[in-house]
Amino acid sequence: MTGMQFSFTGLLYLVMLFVPNILWASRRPAGYEQHTAKESPFLLCCERAGQALVCCLALVAAPNGRTAAPVWRLWLAVSFLLMLLYECWWLRYFRSPRTMMDFYSSLLGIPVAGASLPVMAFLLLGVYRKSPLLAASSALLGIGHIGIHLQHRRGITENPPRK
């Protein structure tokens, strides 16, 4: 068994993930808190466990990543493209009126893109690394995070904000 090493790719992904979320903390859409009170405890548990595991596992990688065949590098390229789309989604959100519908919007047909894009990116990073743990943790994160976002969006469409 080979040793593990620090992953600068994982660090870059986490920076791309956390910086917009930190900025968002002071720019939340009006009414966001009322939706968080109704979150499924199961989805919240999946989300939190997935977040912790993905953050830890993203930072470690087997040292053979640089010798991957070109077909495996395609997984990394698509994964990174998804993270770039995630950044584009955030730019669009910050330039919008920042309503609840803006926050749960799709991008290029990808529903709840703010939740879906990074989950898919980390899942593909796990495929690229041949890391079943990172891929499974990303799937767990996706069940919780995407599930919660879909739940919030459904609540908005069923009970639109009053003007």
CSV table of C-alpha atoms in Angstrom, one decimal:
chain,number,residue,atom,x,y,z
A,1,MET,CA,0.0,0.0,0.0
A,2,THR,CA,1.3,3.4,-0.9
A,3,GLY,CA,1.4,6.4,1.4
A,4,MET,CA,-0.9,9.4,1.1
A,5,GLN,CA,0.2,12.9,0.3
A,6,PHE,CA,-1.3,16.4,0.6
A,7,SER,CA,-3.4,17.3,-2.4
A,8,PHE,CA,-3.1,20.8,-3.8
A,9,THR,CA,-5.9,20.0,-6.2
A,10,GLY,CA,-8.2,19.2,-3.3
A,11,LEU,CA,-7.1,22.4,-1.5
A,12,LEU,CA,-7.9,24.5,-4.7
A,13,TYR,CA,-11.4,22.8,-4.9
A,14,LEU,CA,-12.0,23.6,-1.2
A,15,VAL,CA,-10.9,27.3,-1.7
A,16,MET,CA,-13.3,27.5,-4.7
A,17,LEU,CA,-16.0,26.0,-2.6
A,18,PHE,CA,-15.5,28.1,0.6
A,19,VAL,CA,-14.7,31.6,-0.6
A,20,PRO,CA,-18.1,32.2,-2.3
A,21,ASN,CA,-19.9,30.6,0.7
A,22,ILE,CA,-18.1,32.9,3.1
A,23,LEU,CA,-19.2,35.9,1.0
A,24,TRP,CA,-22.7,34.5,0.8
A,25,ALA,CA,-23.0,34.4,4.6
A,26,SER,CA,-23.5,38.2,4.6
A,27,ARG,CA,-25.6,38.2,1.4
A,28,ARG,CA,-28.3,35.5,2.1
A,29,PRO,CA,-31.6,35.9,0.4
A,30,ALA,CA,-34.5,37.3,2.4
A,31,GLY,CA,-36.5,34.4,4.0
A,32,TYR,CA,-33.7,31.9,3.9
A,33,GLU,CA,-33.9,31.2,7.7
A,34,GLN,CA,-37.6,30.2,7.6
A,35,HIS,CA,-36.7,27.4,5.1
A,36,THR,CA,-33.8,26.1,7.2
A,37,ALA,CA,-36.2,25.5,10.1
A,38,LYS,CA,-38.0,22.9,8.0
A,39,GLU,CA,-35.0,20.8,6.9
A,40,SER,CA,-35.2,17.0,7.0
A,41,PRO,CA,-33.1,15.7,9.9
A,42,PHE,CA,-32.0,12.8,7.7
A,43,LEU,CA,-30.9,15.0,4.9
A,44,LEU,CA,-29.2,17.3,7.3
A,45,CYS,CA,-27.3,14.4,8.8
A,46,CYS,CA,-26.2,13.2,5.4
A,47,GLU,CA,-25.1,16.7,4.4
A,48,ARG,CA,-23.0,17.3,7.5
A,49,ALA,CA,-21.4,13.8,7.4
A,50,GLY,CA,-20.7,14.2,3.7
A,51,GLN,CA,-19.2,17.7,4.2
A,52,ALA,CA,-16.8,16.6,6.9
A,53,LEU,CA,-15.7,13.5,4.9
A,54,VAL,CA,-15.3,15.3,1.6
A,55,CYS,CA,-13.3,18.1,3.1
A,56,CYS,CA,-10.9,15.7,4.8
A,57,LEU,CA,-10.6,13.3,1.9
A,58,ALA,CA,-10.2,16.0,-0.7
A,59,LEU,CA,-6.9,17.0,1.0
A,60,VAL,CA,-5.3,13.6,0.7
A,61,ALA,CA,-4.4,11.6,-2.4
A,62,ALA,CA,-2.4,8.6,-3.4
A,63,PRO,CA,0.9,9.7,-4.9
A,64,ASN,CA,0.2,8.1,-8.3
A,65,GLY,CA,-2.1,10.9,-9.5
A,66,ARG,CA,0.5,12.4,-11.9
A,67,THR,CA,1.0,9.1,-13.8
A,68,ALA,CA,-2.7,8.7,-14.6
A,69,ALA,CA,-3.5,7.7,-18.2
A,70,PRO,CA,-5.0,10.5,-20.4
A,71,VAL,CA,-8.4,8.9,-20.2
A,72,TRP,CA,-8.3,9.3,-16.4
A,73,ARG,CA,-7.2,12.9,-16.7
A,74,LEU,CA,-10.5,13.6,-18.6
A,75,TRP,CA,-12.3,12.9,-15.3
A,76,LEU,CA,-10.2,15.6,-13.7
A,77,ALA,CA,-10.8,18.0,-16.5
A,78,VAL,CA,-14.6,17.5,-16.4
A,79,SER,CA,-14.5,17.8,-12.6
A,80,PHE,CA,-12.6,21.1,-12.8
A,81,LEU,CA,-15.0,22.4,-15.4
A,82,LEU,CA,-17.8,21.7,-13.0
A,83,MET,CA,-16.0,23.7,-10.3
A,84,LEU,CA,-15.6,26.6,-12.8
A,85,LEU,CA,-19.3,26.4,-13.6
A,86,TYR,CA,-19.9,26.6,-9.9
A,87,GLU,CA,-17.9,29.8,-9.7
A,88,CYS,CA,-19.9,31.2,-12.7
A,89,TRP,CA,-23.2,30.3,-10.9
A,90,TRP,CA,-22.0,32.2,-7.8
A,91,LEU,CA,-21.1,35.3,-10.0
A,92,ARG,CA,-24.6,35.2,-11.5
A,93,TYR,CA,-26.1,34.9,-8.0
A,94,PHE,CA,-24.1,37.8,-6.6
A,95,ARG,CA,-25.1,40.0,-9.6
A,96,SER,CA,-28.8,39.0,-9.2
A,97,PRO,CA,-31.3,40.6,-6.8
A,98,ARG,CA,-30.3,37.6,-4.5
A,99,THR,CA,-33.8,36.3,-4.1
A,100,MET,CA,-34.6,32.7,-2.9
A,101,MET,CA,-35.3,31.7,-6.5
A,102,ASP,CA,-31.9,33.1,-7.6
A,103,PHE,CA,-30.3,31.0,-4.9
A,104,TYR,CA,-32.0,27.8,-6.0
A,105,SER,CA,-31.6,28.5,-9.7
A,106,SER,CA,-30.3,26.1,-12.4
A,107,LEU,CA,-27.4,26.6,-14.7
A,108,LEU,CA,-27.2,25.1,-18.1
A,109,GLY,CA,-30.1,22.9,-17.2
A,110,ILE,CA,-28.5,21.6,-14.0
A,111,PRO,CA,-31.1,21.9,-11.3
A,112,VAL,CA,-30.1,23.7,-8.0
A,113,ALA,CA,-26.7,24.3,-9.5
A,114,GLY,CA,-25.3,25.8,-6.4
A,115,ALA,CA,-25.6,22.5,-4.7
A,116,SER,CA,-25.3,20.1,-7.6
A,117,LEU,CA,-22.2,21.4,-9.3
A,118,PRO,CA,-19.7,21.0,-6.5
A,119,VAL,CA,-21.1,17.6,-5.5
A,120,MET,CA,-20.6,16.4,-9.0
A,121,ALA,CA,-17.1,17.9,-9.2
A,122,PHE,CA,-16.0,16.1,-6.0
A,123,LEU,CA,-17.6,12.9,-7.1
A,124,LEU,CA,-15.6,13.0,-10.4
A,125,LEU,CA,-12.5,14.0,-8.5
A,126,GLY,CA,-13.0,10.7,-6.5
A,127,VAL,CA,-13.3,8.8,-9.8
A,128,TYR,CA,-10.2,10.4,-11.1
A,129,ARG,CA,-8.3,9.5,-8.0
A,130,LYS,CA,-9.8,6.0,-8.0
A,131,SER,CA,-10.9,6.8,-4.4
A,132,PRO,CA,-14.1,5.0,-3.5
A,133,LEU,CA,-14.1,6.8,-0.2
A,134,LEU,CA,-14.1,10.3,-1.8
A,135,ALA,CA,-16.8,9.2,-4.3
A,136,ALA,CA,-19.0,7.7,-1.7
A,137,SER,CA,-18.6,10.7,0.6
A,138,SER,CA,-19.5,12.9,-2.3
A,139,ALA,CA,-22.6,10.8,-2.9
A,140,LEU,CA,-23.6,11.1,0.7
A,141,LEU,CA,-23.0,14.9,0.6
A,142,GLY,CA,-25.2,15.0,-2.6
A,143,ILE,CA,-28.1,13.1,-0.9
A,144,GLY,CA,-28.1,15.6,1.9
A,145,HIS,CA,-27.1,18.9,0.2
A,146,ILE,CA,-29.0,18.5,-3.1
A,147,GLY,CA,-31.9,17.0,-1.2
A,148,ILE,CA,-32.1,20.0,1.1
A,149,HIS,CA,-31.8,22.5,-1.8
A,150,LEU,CA,-34.6,20.7,-3.7
A,151,GLN,CA,-36.7,20.7,-0.5
A,152,HIS,CA,-36.2,24.5,-0.1
A,153,ARG,CA,-36.9,25.1,-3.8
A,154,ARG,CA,-40.1,23.1,-3.6
A,155,GLY,CA,-41.2,25.1,-0.5
A,156,ILE,CA,-40.6,28.4,-2.4
A,157,THR,CA,-42.6,27.3,-5.5
A,158,GLU,CA,-45.4,26.0,-3.4
A,159,ASN,CA,-45.5,29.1,-1.1
A,160,PRO,CA,-44.0,32.0,-3.1
A,161,PRO,CA,-42.9,35.0,-1.0
A,162,ARG,CA,-45.5,37.7,-0.7
A,163,LYS,CA,-44.8,41.2,-1.9
